[in-house]
Coordinates of C-alpha atoms in Angstrom, one line a residue:
M1 CA 52.3 -12.5 28.6
D2 CA 50.8 -9.5 28.2
S3 CA 52.3 -9.7 24.3
P4 CA 54.2 -12.3 22.3
Y5 CA 58.0 -12.2 22.3
G6 CA 58.3 -14.5 18.9
L7 CA 56.8 -14.1 15.5
L8 CA 57.2 -16.8 13.5
A9 CA 57.2 -15.4 9.3
E10 CA 56.2 -17.9 6.5
L11 CA 57.3 -16.3 4.0
T12 CA 55.7 -19.2 1.6
Y13 CA 54.8 -22.4 1.5
R14 CA 56.7 -23.5 -1.6
C15 CA 59.3 -25.4 -1.4
P16 CA 61.8 -27.5 -3.1
L17 CA 61.3 -31.1 -1.1
A18 CA 58.6 -33.4 -0.9
C19 CA 58.9 -34.3 2.5
P20 CA 56.1 -36.6 3.8
Y21 CA 56.1 -35.3 7.1
C22 CA 55.3 -31.7 6.6
S23 CA 53.0 -29.6 8.5
N24 CA 52.6 -27.2 6.3
P25 CA 49.1 -27.0 5.3
L26 CA 47.3 -29.9 2.2
N27 CA 45.8 -26.9 0.7
M28 CA 48.3 -24.7 -0.8
A29 CA 45.9 -23.3 -3.8
G30 CA 45.0 -20.8 -0.5
Y31 CA 48.4 -19.2 0.1
Q32 CA 49.9 -18.3 -3.3
D33 CA 49.1 -14.6 -3.4
E34 CA 51.9 -13.8 -0.9
L35 CA 52.4 -10.5 1.0
A36 CA 54.6 -8.1 -1.0
T37 CA 57.9 -6.5 0.6
D38 CA 56.4 -3.7 1.9
E39 CA 53.3 -5.8 3.6
W40 CA 56.4 -8.2 5.5
R41 CA 57.7 -4.3 6.6
R42 CA 54.4 -3.3 7.8
V43 CA 54.2 -6.6 9.5
L44 CA 57.6 -6.4 11.1
A45 CA 57.2 -2.9 12.5
Q46 CA 53.9 -3.9 14.3
A47 CA 55.4 -6.8 15.6
C48 CA 58.1 -4.7 17.2
D49 CA 55.7 -2.3 18.2
L50 CA 54.0 -5.3 19.9
G51 CA 57.2 -6.3 21.5
V52 CA 58.1 -8.9 19.7
L53 CA 62.0 -9.8 20.1
Q54 CA 62.7 -12.9 18.0
C55 CA 61.8 -13.3 14.1
H56 CA 62.1 -16.5 12.9
L57 CA 61.8 -16.8 8.9
S58 CA 60.5 -19.9 7.6
G59 CA 58.0 -21.5 5.0
G60 CA 58.0 -23.9 3.4
E61 CA 61.5 -22.8 2.1
P62 CA 62.0 -19.1 2.9
L63 CA 65.3 -18.7 0.5
L64 CA 62.8 -19.1 -2.3
R65 CA 61.8 -15.6 -2.1
R66 CA 63.9 -13.3 -4.0
D67 CA 63.4 -10.3 -1.5
L68 CA 65.0 -12.2 1.7
A69 CA 67.9 -10.1 2.3
E70 CA 65.6 -7.2 2.3
I71 CA 63.2 -8.6 4.8
V72 CA 66.4 -9.8 7.1
A73 CA 67.4 -6.2 7.0
D74 CA 64.5 -4.8 7.8
A75 CA 63.8 -7.1 11.2
H76 CA 67.7 -6.5 11.7
D77 CA 67.0 -2.5 11.7
L78 CA 64.1 -3.2 13.9
G79 CA 66.2 -4.9 16.4
L80 CA 64.6 -8.6 16.0
Y81 CA 66.9 -11.5 16.3
T82 CA 66.7 -13.3 13.0
N83 CA 67.1 -16.9 12.7
L84 CA 66.7 -18.3 9.2
I85 CA 64.5 -21.6 9.0
T86 CA 65.8 -23.4 5.8
S87 CA 66.3 -26.5 4.3
A88 CA 69.7 -24.8 2.7
L89 CA 68.9 -25.5 -0.7
G90 CA 70.1 -22.3 -2.2
L91 CA 72.0 -21.3 0.5
S92 CA 74.9 -20.3 -1.9
P93 CA 78.0 -19.0 -0.4
P94 CA 77.2 -15.6 -2.2
R95 CA 73.6 -15.5 -1.2
A96 CA 74.6 -16.6 2.5
E97 CA 77.0 -13.7 2.4
Q98 CA 74.1 -11.5 1.2
L99 CA 72.1 -12.6 4.1
R100 CA 75.1 -12.0 6.6
A101 CA 75.7 -8.7 5.4
A102 CA 72.0 -8.2 5.9
G103 CA 72.3 -8.8 9.6
L104 CA 71.3 -12.2 9.8
D105 CA 71.6 -13.9 13.0
H106 CA 71.1 -18.0 13.1
V107 CA 70.9 -20.6 10.8
Q108 CA 68.4 -23.4 11.6
I109 CA 69.0 -26.4 8.7
S110 CA 66.9 -29.7 8.6
I111 CA 68.1 -32.7 7.1
Q112 CA 66.1 -35.8 6.7
A113 CA 68.7 -38.3 8.1
D114 CA 73.0 -38.5 8.5
E115 CA 73.2 -40.7 5.3
P116 CA 72.8 -39.5 1.5
T117 CA 70.3 -42.2 0.6
V118 CA 67.7 -42.0 3.5
S119 CA 67.9 -38.6 3.4
D120 CA 67.7 -37.7 0.1
R121 CA 64.3 -40.7 -0.3
I122 CA 62.9 -38.6 2.7
A123 CA 63.3 -35.2 1.3
G124 CA 61.9 -36.9 -2.1
T125 CA 64.9 -35.3 -4.0
P126 CA 68.8 -35.4 -3.9
S127 CA 69.7 -32.7 -1.0
F128 CA 72.0 -34.3 1.4
Q129 CA 74.8 -33.2 0.0
R130 CA 73.8 -29.6 -0.3
K131 CA 72.9 -29.8 2.8
I132 CA 76.1 -30.5 4.3
E133 CA 78.0 -27.8 2.0
A134 CA 75.5 -25.2 3.5
M135 CA 76.4 -25.7 7.2
G136 CA 80.0 -25.2 6.0
V137 CA 79.0 -22.1 4.9
V138 CA 76.9 -21.2 7.7
K139 CA 80.4 -22.1 10.2
E140 CA 82.4 -20.4 7.8
L141 CA 80.4 -17.1 8.1
G142 CA 80.7 -17.3 12.0
W143 CA 76.6 -18.4 12.4
P144 CA 75.3 -20.3 15.1
L145 CA 74.4 -23.0 13.3
T146 CA 71.3 -25.6 14.7
M147 CA 70.4 -28.9 12.9
N148 CA 66.8 -30.3 13.1
V149 CA 65.9 -33.5 11.7
V150 CA 62.9 -34.7 12.4
L151 CA 62.3 -38.2 13.5
H152 CA 60.0 -41.2 12.6
R153 CA 59.9 -44.7 11.5
H154 CA 61.7 -44.3 9.2
N155 CA 65.0 -42.7 10.5
I156 CA 64.9 -42.4 14.1
D157 CA 66.7 -45.7 14.2
R158 CA 70.2 -43.9 13.1
V159 CA 69.9 -41.5 15.9
A160 CA 73.4 -41.8 17.1
E161 CA 74.5 -41.2 13.9
V162 CA 72.4 -38.5 13.5
I163 CA 74.2 -36.8 16.6
G164 CA 77.6 -37.8 14.6
L165 CA 76.8 -35.8 11.8
A166 CA 76.0 -33.0 14.0
E167 CA 79.2 -33.2 15.6
E168 CA 81.0 -33.1 12.2
M169 CA 79.5 -30.4 11.1
G170 CA 80.1 -28.7 14.5
A171 CA 76.6 -27.8 15.0
D172 CA 75.8 -25.5 18.5
R173 CA 72.3 -27.3 18.6
L174 CA 70.7 -30.2 17.7
E175 CA 67.0 -30.5 17.9
L176 CA 65.3 -33.8 17.4
A177 CA 61.8 -33.9 17.1
N178 CA 59.7 -36.4 16.7
T179 CA 57.1 -36.1 14.1
Q180 CA 53.9 -33.7 15.4
Y181 CA 51.1 -35.3 13.0
Y182 CA 49.9 -32.6 11.4
G183 CA 49.3 -31.6 8.0
W184 CA 51.2 -34.4 5.5
A185 CA 52.5 -36.0 8.7
W186 CA 48.2 -36.9 9.7
R187 CA 48.3 -38.1 6.4
N188 CA 51.1 -39.9 6.7
R189 CA 51.0 -41.2 10.6
D190 CA 50.4 -44.7 10.2
A191 CA 53.6 -45.2 7.9
L192 CA 55.4 -42.7 10.2
L193 CA 54.5 -43.6 13.9
P194 CA 57.4 -45.0 15.7
S195 CA 57.5 -48.1 17.6
R196 CA 58.0 -48.3 21.6
A197 CA 61.0 -50.1 21.2
Q198 CA 62.4 -47.7 18.9
L199 CA 61.5 -45.1 20.9
K200 CA 63.1 -46.8 24.1
A201 CA 66.3 -47.5 22.3
A202 CA 66.4 -43.2 20.9
E203 CA 66.1 -42.3 24.2
T204 CA 69.1 -43.6 25.5
V205 CA 71.2 -43.1 23.0
V206 CA 70.1 -39.3 23.0
R207 CA 70.5 -39.4 27.1
A208 CA 74.0 -40.7 26.8
A209 CA 74.6 -37.5 24.1
R210 CA 73.2 -35.1 26.3
E211 CA 75.6 -35.9 29.1
R212 CA 78.7 -36.1 26.5
L213 CA 78.3 -32.9 24.7
R214 CA 76.6 -30.8 27.2
D215 CA 79.2 -28.3 26.9
R216 CA 79.5 -28.4 23.5
M217 CA 76.2 -28.4 21.7
D218 CA 72.6 -28.4 23.0
V219 CA 70.6 -31.3 22.2
I220 CA 67.5 -31.0 22.1
Y221 CA 65.0 -34.1 22.2
V222 CA 61.0 -34.1 22.3
I223 CA 59.0 -37.3 22.4
P224 CA 55.9 -38.2 20.6
D225 CA 53.0 -37.0 21.8
Y226 CA 51.3 -40.2 21.2
Y227 CA 53.4 -42.0 23.6
S228 CA 53.3 -39.2 26.4
R229 CA 50.9 -39.9 29.8
Y230 CA 50.1 -35.9 29.0
P231 CA 49.8 -33.6 26.6
K232 CA 52.4 -30.9 26.2
P233 CA 51.4 -27.1 26.4
C234 CA 49.9 -26.0 23.5
M235 CA 52.9 -23.0 22.1
G236 CA 52.8 -22.7 25.7
G237 CA 49.3 -21.6 26.3
W238 CA 47.4 -20.7 23.2
A239 CA 48.1 -17.2 22.4
S240 CA 50.2 -16.5 25.0
R241 CA 53.6 -16.6 24.0
Q242 CA 54.1 -16.7 19.9
L243 CA 52.0 -15.8 16.8
T244 CA 52.4 -17.2 13.1
V245 CA 51.9 -14.6 9.9
T246 CA 51.0 -17.2 6.9
P247 CA 52.5 -16.0 3.8
N248 CA 49.1 -14.9 2.4
G249 CA 49.0 -12.4 5.9
D250 CA 46.7 -14.8 8.0
V251 CA 47.6 -14.6 11.0
L252 CA 47.7 -17.4 13.6
P253 CA 48.2 -18.9 17.4
C254 CA 50.4 -21.8 16.0
P255 CA 51.8 -23.2 12.7
A256 CA 49.1 -25.7 12.6
A257 CA 46.1 -23.7 13.3
Q258 CA 45.0 -22.8 9.5
S259 CA 43.3 -26.6 10.4
L260 CA 40.9 -25.4 12.9
P261 CA 37.1 -23.9 11.7
L262 CA 37.8 -20.7 13.3
P263 CA 37.2 -16.9 11.7
R264 CA 40.1 -15.8 9.8
A265 CA 42.6 -12.8 11.1
S266 CA 44.4 -11.2 8.1
V267 CA 47.4 -8.4 8.4
R268 CA 45.7 -7.0 4.8
E269 CA 42.8 -5.8 7.7
D270 CA 43.8 -5.0 10.6
S271 CA 46.7 -4.7 13.0
L272 CA 48.6 -7.2 14.6
R273 CA 47.8 -5.5 18.2
W274 CA 44.3 -5.4 17.6
I275 CA 44.4 -9.0 16.4
W276 CA 46.8 -10.5 19.1
A277 CA 44.3 -8.5 21.5
E278 CA 40.8 -9.0 20.5
S279 CA 40.4 -11.1 17.1
A280 CA 38.6 -14.4 17.4
V281 CA 41.3 -16.8 16.6
M282 CA 43.6 -15.3 19.3
T283 CA 41.0 -15.5 21.7
A284 CA 38.9 -18.8 21.1
F285 CA 41.2 -20.7 23.5
R286 CA 43.1 -18.6 25.5
G287 CA 43.7 -18.9 29.3
T288 CA 41.4 -21.5 30.9
D289 CA 38.1 -20.5 30.7
W290 CA 36.8 -22.4 27.5
M291 CA 38.2 -25.6 29.4
P292 CA 35.3 -28.7 29.5
E293 CA 35.8 -31.0 32.2
P294 CA 38.4 -33.2 32.6
C295 CA 40.4 -30.2 31.8
R296 CA 38.3 -27.7 33.9
S297 CA 38.9 -29.4 37.4
C298 CA 42.5 -30.9 36.1
F299 CA 45.6 -29.9 38.4
R300 CA 47.7 -29.8 35.4
R301 CA 45.1 -27.0 33.5
E302 CA 47.9 -24.2 33.7
V303 CA 50.4 -27.1 32.7
D304 CA 49.0 -28.5 29.6
F305 CA 46.6 -25.7 29.1
G306 CA 44.4 -29.2 28.2
G307 CA 47.2 -30.0 25.1
C308 CA 47.2 -29.3 21.6
R309 CA 44.1 -27.8 19.7
C310 CA 44.8 -28.6 16.6
Q311 CA 45.4 -32.1 17.8
A312 CA 42.3 -32.1 19.6
F313 CA 40.3 -31.5 16.7
L314 CA 42.1 -33.8 14.1
L315 CA 41.4 -36.8 16.4
T316 CA 37.8 -35.9 17.4
G317 CA 36.4 -33.2 15.2
D318 CA 36.5 -30.9 17.8
A319 CA 39.0 -28.1 18.6
A320 CA 37.4 -27.6 22.4
R321 CA 37.7 -30.9 23.7
T322 CA 40.4 -32.4 25.8
D323 CA 43.6 -33.5 24.1
P324 CA 42.9 -37.1 23.4
V325 CA 47.0 -37.9 24.1
C326 CA 45.9 -37.1 28.0
Y327 CA 45.4 -40.8 29.4
L328 CA 42.0 -38.5 31.1
S329 CA 40.9 -37.7 27.8
P330 CA 37.0 -39.6 27.1
H331 CA 38.8 -40.0 23.7
H332 CA 42.2 -41.7 24.4
D333 CA 41.1 -44.9 22.9
L334 CA 41.7 -42.9 19.4
V335 CA 45.4 -42.8 20.4
A336 CA 46.3 -45.7 22.4
Q337 CA 44.7 -47.5 18.9
A338 CA 47.0 -45.9 16.7
V339 CA 50.3 -46.7 19.5
E340 CA 48.6 -50.2 19.2
A341 CA 48.9 -50.6 15.8
A342 CA 52.5 -48.9 15.3
N343 CA 53.9 -51.6 18.2
A344 CA 51.6 -54.7 16.4
D345 CA 54.1 -57.8 15.5
S346 CA 52.3 -57.9 12.3
R347 CA 53.3 -54.2 11.6
D348 CA 54.7 -53.5 8.4
N349 CA 57.9 -51.6 8.4
D350 CA 57.3 -50.6 5.1
L351 CA 54.2 -48.7 4.6
P352 CA 54.3 -45.9 1.6
L353 CA 55.1 -42.7 2.5
V354 CA 52.5 -39.5 0.4
P355 CA 55.1 -37.1 -0.2
R356 CA 54.3 -33.5 0.2
A357 CA 52.5 -32.3 -2.9
H358 CA 52.5 -28.8 -4.9
R359 CA 56.6 -28.3 -5.2
P360 CA 57.2 -24.9 -6.2
G361 CA 57.4 -25.2 -10.4
R362 CA 57.6 -21.9 -12.2
L363 CA 55.2 -19.8 -9.7
S364 CA 56.4 -16.8 -9.2
H365 CA 55.9 -14.3 -6.1
R366 CA 56.0 -10.5 -5.8
T367 CA 59.2 -8.6 -4.4
T368 CA 57.7 -5.5 -5.3
T369 CA 56.4 -2.4 -3.0
A370 CA 53.4 -2.5 -5.1
A371 CA 49.8 -3.1 -3.4
P372 CA 48.7 -6.6 -3.7
Q373 CA 47.3 -7.9 -6.3
R374 CA 44.7 -10.8 -6.3
R375 CA 45.3 -13.5 -8.5

């Protein structure tokens, strides 16, 4: 594609939850100097000019931005379809009414499990009931509701109950996404990776639910990469369909790419159009010319584009190598060993989880239109 159709606007990495699978960066200190309201206004205008149609407002927790309604209104005035991706902590009825008036189009709420004790334990804080109440507010205001559940070893056995909860809440779309192992999830991989038996049971439940609910609710199920024969295409191909703007203004082809040793590009220094077309971070793995063997001569090179660059880097230390998820990769044994450990008879199902650190505390953020000041 010549231009992206989706913008992931990561407004802040601050979050009231401590989920152990969070894909946000481990180094939170590098993202405290958040873009101000006027900077986001400029980003949205440039994104619209570039051809972007959808704006996904995420984090962290975007509701921690006091200027969220202003950002939504700006995106709405530009004709962008806006989707709020939220934990729902802070989505009170008055705040929801404010966002509805600003033109917000869609709400996606994450929940950790179908049952309060399990959900709160995974989230690291009491939050289940507040999420349920927020879903009710979303439906009352007439928004489409997506319920998102990240699946892993500690909750995948309850996927039938999760689907039941989505039905009860009147969700229009349910995303059952097995954990992707970046950020905190990478640190917790051994404790999160489910067994083959767990996956088989979950897939049976999901297939039946898809058939039963096909006229009422979209059920999306994403299997974990580690159990695939081939890797998934990296965001439809590196820097081909979407871009991410992080809280400090860095621009990336995907949310996890901040881990890669690539030159940075920032909206504080260059336009989105130049960054998309010319910057090293966007062109490094675009297309197929960069590919090594066996990708270069593989019939799937324009299907999965060599897989995930971030996953290749985390597993091998080289982002240009074939994603080790692929069974043809010379490093596939790294994935096979992790899967073998997850399926070992002696495997401890209660391995400790390291919670996401750096909760919001008293960290403030600018909502003024003044030029940004370095902290």
